[in-house]
GROMACS .gro file of C-alpha atoms in nm:
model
  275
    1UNK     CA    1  -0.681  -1.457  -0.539
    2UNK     CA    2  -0.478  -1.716  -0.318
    3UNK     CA    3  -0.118  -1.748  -0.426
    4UNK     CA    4  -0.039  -2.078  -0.586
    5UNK     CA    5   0.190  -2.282  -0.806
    6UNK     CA    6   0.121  -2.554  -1.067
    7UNK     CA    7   0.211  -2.873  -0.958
    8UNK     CA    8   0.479  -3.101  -1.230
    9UNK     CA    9   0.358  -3.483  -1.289
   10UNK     CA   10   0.648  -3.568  -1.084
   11UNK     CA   11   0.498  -3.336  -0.730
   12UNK     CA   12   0.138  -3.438  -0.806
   13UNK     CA   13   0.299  -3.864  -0.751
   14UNK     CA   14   0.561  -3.695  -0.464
   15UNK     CA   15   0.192  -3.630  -0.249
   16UNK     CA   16  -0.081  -3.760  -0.348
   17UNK     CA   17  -0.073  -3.943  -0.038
   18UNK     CA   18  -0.155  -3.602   0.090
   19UNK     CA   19  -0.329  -3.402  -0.207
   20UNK     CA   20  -0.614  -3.725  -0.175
   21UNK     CA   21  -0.693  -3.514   0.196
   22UNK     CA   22  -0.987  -3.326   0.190
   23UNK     CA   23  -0.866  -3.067   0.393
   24UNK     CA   24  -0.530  -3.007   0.120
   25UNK     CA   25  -0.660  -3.137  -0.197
   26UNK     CA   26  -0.410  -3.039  -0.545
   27UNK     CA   27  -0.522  -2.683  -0.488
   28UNK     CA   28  -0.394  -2.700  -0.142
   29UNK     CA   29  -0.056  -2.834  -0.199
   30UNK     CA   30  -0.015  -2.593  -0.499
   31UNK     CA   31  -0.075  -2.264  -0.219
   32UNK     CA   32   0.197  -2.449   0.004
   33UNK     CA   33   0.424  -2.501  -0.319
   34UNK     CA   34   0.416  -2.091  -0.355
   35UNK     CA   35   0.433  -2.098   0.001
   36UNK     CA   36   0.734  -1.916   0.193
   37UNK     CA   37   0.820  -1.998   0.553
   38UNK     CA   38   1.089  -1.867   0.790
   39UNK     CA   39   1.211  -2.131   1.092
   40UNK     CA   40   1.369  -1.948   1.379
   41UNK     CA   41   1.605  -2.215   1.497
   42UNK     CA   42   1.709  -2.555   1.376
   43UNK     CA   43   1.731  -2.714   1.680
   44UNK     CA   44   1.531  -2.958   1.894
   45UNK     CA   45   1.168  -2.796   1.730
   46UNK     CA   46   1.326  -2.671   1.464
   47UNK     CA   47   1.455  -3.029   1.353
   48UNK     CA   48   1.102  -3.172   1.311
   49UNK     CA   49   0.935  -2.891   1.254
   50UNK     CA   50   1.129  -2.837   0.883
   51UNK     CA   51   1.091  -3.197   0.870
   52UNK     CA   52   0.752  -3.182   0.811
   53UNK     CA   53   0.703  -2.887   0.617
   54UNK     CA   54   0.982  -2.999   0.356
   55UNK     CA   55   0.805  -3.317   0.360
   56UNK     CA   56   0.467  -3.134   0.291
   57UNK     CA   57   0.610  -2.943   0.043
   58UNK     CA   58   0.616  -2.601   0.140
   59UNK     CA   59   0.791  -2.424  -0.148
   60UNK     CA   60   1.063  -2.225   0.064
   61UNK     CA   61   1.192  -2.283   0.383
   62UNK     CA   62   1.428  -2.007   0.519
   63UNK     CA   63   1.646  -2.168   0.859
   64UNK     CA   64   1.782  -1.879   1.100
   65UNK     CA   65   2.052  -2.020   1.301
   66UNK     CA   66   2.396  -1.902   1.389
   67UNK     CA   67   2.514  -2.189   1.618
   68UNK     CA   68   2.712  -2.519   1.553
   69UNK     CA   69   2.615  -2.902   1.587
   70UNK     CA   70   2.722  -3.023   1.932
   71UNK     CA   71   2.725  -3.380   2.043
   72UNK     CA   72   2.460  -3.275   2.342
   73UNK     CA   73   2.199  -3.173   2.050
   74UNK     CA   74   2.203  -3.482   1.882
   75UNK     CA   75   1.942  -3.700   2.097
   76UNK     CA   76   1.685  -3.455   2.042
   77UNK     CA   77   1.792  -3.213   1.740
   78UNK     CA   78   1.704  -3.467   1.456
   79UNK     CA   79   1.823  -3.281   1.157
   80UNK     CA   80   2.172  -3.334   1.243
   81UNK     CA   81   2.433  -3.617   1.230
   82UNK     CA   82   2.765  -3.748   1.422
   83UNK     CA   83   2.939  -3.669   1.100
   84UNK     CA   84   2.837  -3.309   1.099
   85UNK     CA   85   2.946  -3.215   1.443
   86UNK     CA   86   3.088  -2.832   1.465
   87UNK     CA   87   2.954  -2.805   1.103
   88UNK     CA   88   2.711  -2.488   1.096
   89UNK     CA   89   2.329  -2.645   1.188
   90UNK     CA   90   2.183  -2.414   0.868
   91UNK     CA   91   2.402  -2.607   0.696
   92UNK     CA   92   2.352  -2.934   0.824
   93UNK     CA   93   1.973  -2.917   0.836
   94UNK     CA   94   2.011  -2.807   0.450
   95UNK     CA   95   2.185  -3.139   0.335
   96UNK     CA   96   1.892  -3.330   0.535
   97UNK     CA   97   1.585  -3.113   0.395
   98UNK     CA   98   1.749  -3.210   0.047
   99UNK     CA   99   1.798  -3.509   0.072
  100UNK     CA  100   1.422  -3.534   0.169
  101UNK     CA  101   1.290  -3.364  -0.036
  102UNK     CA  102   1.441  -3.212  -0.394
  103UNK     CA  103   1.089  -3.012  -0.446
  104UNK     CA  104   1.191  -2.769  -0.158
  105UNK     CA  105   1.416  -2.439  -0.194
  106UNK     CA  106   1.606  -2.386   0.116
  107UNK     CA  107   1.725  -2.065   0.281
  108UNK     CA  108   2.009  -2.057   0.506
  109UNK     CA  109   2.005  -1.708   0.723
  110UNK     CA  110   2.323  -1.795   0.912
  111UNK     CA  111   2.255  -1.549   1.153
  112UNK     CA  112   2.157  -1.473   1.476
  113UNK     CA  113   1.751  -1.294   1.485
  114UNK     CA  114   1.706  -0.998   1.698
  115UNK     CA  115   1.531  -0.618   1.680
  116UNK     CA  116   1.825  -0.535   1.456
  117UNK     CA  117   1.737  -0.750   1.169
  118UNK     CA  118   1.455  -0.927   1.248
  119UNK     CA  119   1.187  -0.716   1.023
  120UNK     CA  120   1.436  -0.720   0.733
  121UNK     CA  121   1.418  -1.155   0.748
  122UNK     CA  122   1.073  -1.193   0.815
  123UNK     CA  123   0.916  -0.980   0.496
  124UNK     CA  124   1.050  -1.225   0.295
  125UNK     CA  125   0.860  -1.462   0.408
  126UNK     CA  126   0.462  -1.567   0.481
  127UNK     CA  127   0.481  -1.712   0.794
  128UNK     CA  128   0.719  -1.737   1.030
  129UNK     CA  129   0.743  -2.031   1.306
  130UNK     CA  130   0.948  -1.951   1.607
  131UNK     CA  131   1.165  -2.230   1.833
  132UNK     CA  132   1.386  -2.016   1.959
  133UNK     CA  133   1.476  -2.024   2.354
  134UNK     CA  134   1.461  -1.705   2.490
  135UNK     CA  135   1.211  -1.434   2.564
  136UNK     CA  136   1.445  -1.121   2.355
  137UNK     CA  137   1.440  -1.329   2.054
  138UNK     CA  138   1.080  -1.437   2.054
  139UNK     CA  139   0.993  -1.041   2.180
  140UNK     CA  140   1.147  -0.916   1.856
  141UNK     CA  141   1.022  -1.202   1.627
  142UNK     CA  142   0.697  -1.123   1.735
  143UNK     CA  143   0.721  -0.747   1.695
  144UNK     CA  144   0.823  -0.781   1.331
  145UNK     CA  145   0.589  -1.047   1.247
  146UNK     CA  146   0.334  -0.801   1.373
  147UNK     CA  147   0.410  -0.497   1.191
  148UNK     CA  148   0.432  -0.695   0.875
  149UNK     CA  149   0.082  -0.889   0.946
  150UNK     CA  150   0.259  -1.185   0.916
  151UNK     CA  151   0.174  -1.524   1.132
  152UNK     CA  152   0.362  -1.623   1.385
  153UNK     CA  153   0.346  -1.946   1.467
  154UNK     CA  154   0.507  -1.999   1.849
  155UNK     CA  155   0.618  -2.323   2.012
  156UNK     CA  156   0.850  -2.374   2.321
  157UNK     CA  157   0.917  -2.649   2.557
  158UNK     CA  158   1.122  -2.737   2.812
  159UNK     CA  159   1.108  -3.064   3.069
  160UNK     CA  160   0.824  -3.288   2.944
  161UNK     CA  161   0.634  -2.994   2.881
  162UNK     CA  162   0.565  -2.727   2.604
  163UNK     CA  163   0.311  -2.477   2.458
  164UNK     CA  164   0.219  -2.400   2.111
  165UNK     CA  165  -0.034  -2.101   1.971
  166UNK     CA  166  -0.042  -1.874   1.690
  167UNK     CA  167  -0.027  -1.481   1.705
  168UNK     CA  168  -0.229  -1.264   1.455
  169UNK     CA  169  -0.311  -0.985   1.674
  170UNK     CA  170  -0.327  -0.713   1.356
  171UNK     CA  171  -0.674  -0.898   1.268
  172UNK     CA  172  -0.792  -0.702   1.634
  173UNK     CA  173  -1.028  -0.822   1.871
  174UNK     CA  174  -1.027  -1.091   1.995
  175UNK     CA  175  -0.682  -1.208   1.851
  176UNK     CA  176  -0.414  -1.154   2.107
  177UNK     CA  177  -0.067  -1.074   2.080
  178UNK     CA  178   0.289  -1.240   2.244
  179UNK     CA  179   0.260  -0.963   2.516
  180UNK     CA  180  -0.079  -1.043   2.632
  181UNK     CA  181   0.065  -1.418   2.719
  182UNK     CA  182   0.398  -1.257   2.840
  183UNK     CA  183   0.348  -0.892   2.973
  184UNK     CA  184   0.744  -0.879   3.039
  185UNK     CA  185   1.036  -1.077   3.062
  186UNK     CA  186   1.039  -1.353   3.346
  187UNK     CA  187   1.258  -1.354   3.562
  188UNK     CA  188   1.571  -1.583   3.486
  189UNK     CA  189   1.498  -1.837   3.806
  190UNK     CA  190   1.192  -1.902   3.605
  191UNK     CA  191   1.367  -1.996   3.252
  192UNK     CA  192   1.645  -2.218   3.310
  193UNK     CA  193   1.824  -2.314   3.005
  194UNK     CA  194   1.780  -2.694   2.880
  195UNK     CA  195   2.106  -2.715   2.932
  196UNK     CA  196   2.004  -2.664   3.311
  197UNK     CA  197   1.692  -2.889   3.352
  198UNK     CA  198   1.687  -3.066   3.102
  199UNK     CA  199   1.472  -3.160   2.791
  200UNK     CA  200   1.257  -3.477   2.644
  201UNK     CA  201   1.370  -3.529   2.293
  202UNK     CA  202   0.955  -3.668   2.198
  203UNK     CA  203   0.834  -3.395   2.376
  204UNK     CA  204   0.974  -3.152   2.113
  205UNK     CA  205   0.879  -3.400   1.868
  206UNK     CA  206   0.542  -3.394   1.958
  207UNK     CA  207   0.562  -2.984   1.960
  208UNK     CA  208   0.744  -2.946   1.638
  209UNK     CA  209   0.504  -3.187   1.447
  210UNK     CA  210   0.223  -3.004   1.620
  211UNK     CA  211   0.373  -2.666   1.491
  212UNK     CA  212   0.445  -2.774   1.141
  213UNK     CA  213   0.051  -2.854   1.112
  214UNK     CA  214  -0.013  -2.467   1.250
  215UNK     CA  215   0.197  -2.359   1.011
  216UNK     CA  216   0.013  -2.560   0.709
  217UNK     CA  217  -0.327  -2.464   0.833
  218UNK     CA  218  -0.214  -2.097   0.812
  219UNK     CA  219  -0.068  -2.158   0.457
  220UNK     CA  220  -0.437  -2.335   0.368
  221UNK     CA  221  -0.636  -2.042   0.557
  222UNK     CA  222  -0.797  -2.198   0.806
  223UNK     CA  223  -1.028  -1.943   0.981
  224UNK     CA  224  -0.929  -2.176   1.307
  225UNK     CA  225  -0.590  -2.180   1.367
  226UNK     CA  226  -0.484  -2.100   1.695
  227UNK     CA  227  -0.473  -1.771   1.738
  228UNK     CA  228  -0.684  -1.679   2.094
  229UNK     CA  229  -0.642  -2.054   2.195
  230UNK     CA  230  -0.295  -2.218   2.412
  231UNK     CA  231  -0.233  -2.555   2.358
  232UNK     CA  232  -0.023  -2.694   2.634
  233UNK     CA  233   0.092  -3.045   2.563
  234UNK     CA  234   0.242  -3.272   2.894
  235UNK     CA  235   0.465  -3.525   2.645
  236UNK     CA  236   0.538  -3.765   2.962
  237UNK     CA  237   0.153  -3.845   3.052
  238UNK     CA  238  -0.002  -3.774   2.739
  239UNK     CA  239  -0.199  -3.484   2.804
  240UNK     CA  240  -0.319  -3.217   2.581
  241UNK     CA  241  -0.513  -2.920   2.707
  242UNK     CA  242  -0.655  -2.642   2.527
  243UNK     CA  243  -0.653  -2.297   2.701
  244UNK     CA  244  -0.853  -1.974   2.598
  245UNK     CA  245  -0.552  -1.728   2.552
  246UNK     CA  246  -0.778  -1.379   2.571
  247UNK     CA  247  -0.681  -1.030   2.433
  248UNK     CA  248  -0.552  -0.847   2.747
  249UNK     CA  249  -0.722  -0.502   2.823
  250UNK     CA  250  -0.513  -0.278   2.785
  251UNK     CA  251  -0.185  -0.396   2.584
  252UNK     CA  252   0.012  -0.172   2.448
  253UNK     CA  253   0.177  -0.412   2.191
  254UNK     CA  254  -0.219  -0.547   2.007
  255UNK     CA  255  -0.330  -0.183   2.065
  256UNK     CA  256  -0.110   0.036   1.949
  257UNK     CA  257  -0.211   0.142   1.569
  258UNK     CA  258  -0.056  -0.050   1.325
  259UNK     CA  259   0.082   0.038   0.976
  260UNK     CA  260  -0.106  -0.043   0.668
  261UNK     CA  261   0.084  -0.321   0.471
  262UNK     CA  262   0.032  -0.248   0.110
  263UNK     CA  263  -0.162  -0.553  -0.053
  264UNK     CA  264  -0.235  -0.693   0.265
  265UNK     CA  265  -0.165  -1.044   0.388
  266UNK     CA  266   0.092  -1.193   0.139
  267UNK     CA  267  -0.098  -1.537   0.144
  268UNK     CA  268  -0.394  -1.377  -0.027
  269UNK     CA  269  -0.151  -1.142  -0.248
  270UNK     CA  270  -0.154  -1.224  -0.648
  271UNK     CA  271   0.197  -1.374  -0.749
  272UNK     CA  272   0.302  -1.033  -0.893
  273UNK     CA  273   0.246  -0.889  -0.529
  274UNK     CA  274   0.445  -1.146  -0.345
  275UNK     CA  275   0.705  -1.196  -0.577
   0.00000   0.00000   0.00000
């Protein structure tokens, strides 16, 4: 049985702007009301990214962040306000998401995410959507997410430019995992820092609101989704491509044996399971 939640008088007014979608419908919003999801990063996709999904109402949003509000984040990082400046961005982005939206538990993980911790943060959770900016963090998110058999949903973007797919590679063929897009690290010359080149503030708009919908399709479960499929969005000239993203022969991330997970996939989990 999917996991859901009753909805109160008051959260069945709060959306039915949304519950009156065929594709959510009350039992819908009720499975994203039980719904737990980690954000890795409350930054530039972070910001509407959580946006979204408090606005959706997805039950529990846990925010992993360890850095401060700067006034260089603020054209793009929407969460976050003059007034908050050096104020932690876990806190920051809490006082938004509130305000927003009272419906919503939030989660601040103050912390930076790596191999050290990263399995510990992520079985608390259902899915986890990654905007972090660097290959190590993403590496270990992934690896985690994995051996749990949780989704990962996975966004990045830099320029005008980003990419956005979902990794479920303990499902097996065809599903592919973060290693069959990224064998190994790239080299540095080819991952400058936005700090370096530079980054579109509607371009990660257009990525985060892209990723919170991933991430509510997942909750839903859509048989879709994105896993096997890249979608590469050019913000600037309006482009939107879809790209197979194939299962590579041979990887020894998707191949290696995985774990069983007792009771499975905690969005099909009774309550008592996924408590």
């Amino acid at each position: 049985m999917s996991r859901s939640l009753p909805l109160t008088a008051d959260e069945r007014l709060w959306y039915r702007r949304q519950t009156v979608l065929p594709e959510i419908g009350e039992a819908g919003q009720e499975r994203l009301k039980a719904a737990r999801v980690l954000v890795i990063g409350a930054g530039g996709l972070g910001s509407p990214l959580l946006l979204y999904l408090a606005g959706a109402g997805v039950g529990t949003l846990g925010i992993v962040d360890f850095d401060l509000v700067e006034v260089s984040n603020l054209h793009r990082q929407i969460l976050h306000r003059v007034d908050r400046l050096d104020t932690p961005k876990t806190e920051s982005a809490e006082a938004t998401l509130r305000a927003l939206n009272p419906h919503v538990t939030i989660v601040r993980h103050d912390c930076a995410i790596g191999p050290d911790n990263a399995a510990d943060l992520v079985a608390e959770y259902d899915v986890v959507a990654d905007g972090s900016d660097n290959f190590a963090t993403r590496d270990a998110v992934h690896a985690a997410c994995l051996a749990a058999r949780v989704p990962l949903v996975s966004a990045a973007a830099q320029l005008t430019d980003g990419i956005l797919t979902t990794f479920k590679a303990w499902l097996g063929p065809p599903h592919p995992c973060y290693r069959c897009l990224f064998p190994d690290a790239p080299p540095r010359a080819l991952t400058p820092s936005c700090a370096e080149i530079g980054v579109l503030g509607p371009a990660l708009g257009i990525l985060g609101s892209m990723q919170a919908t991933a991430v509510i399709r997942e909750i839903l479960g859509d048989d879709q989704g994105l896993s096997g499929t890249l979608l590469m969005v050019d913000a600037w000239r309006h482009e939107v491509a879809h790209t197979h993203l194939p299962r590579r022969a041979g990887c020894p991330v998707c191949d290696a044996p995985q774990p069983p997970v007792t009771g499975g996939n905690k969005l099909t989990s009774s309550p008592a399971e996924s408590s």
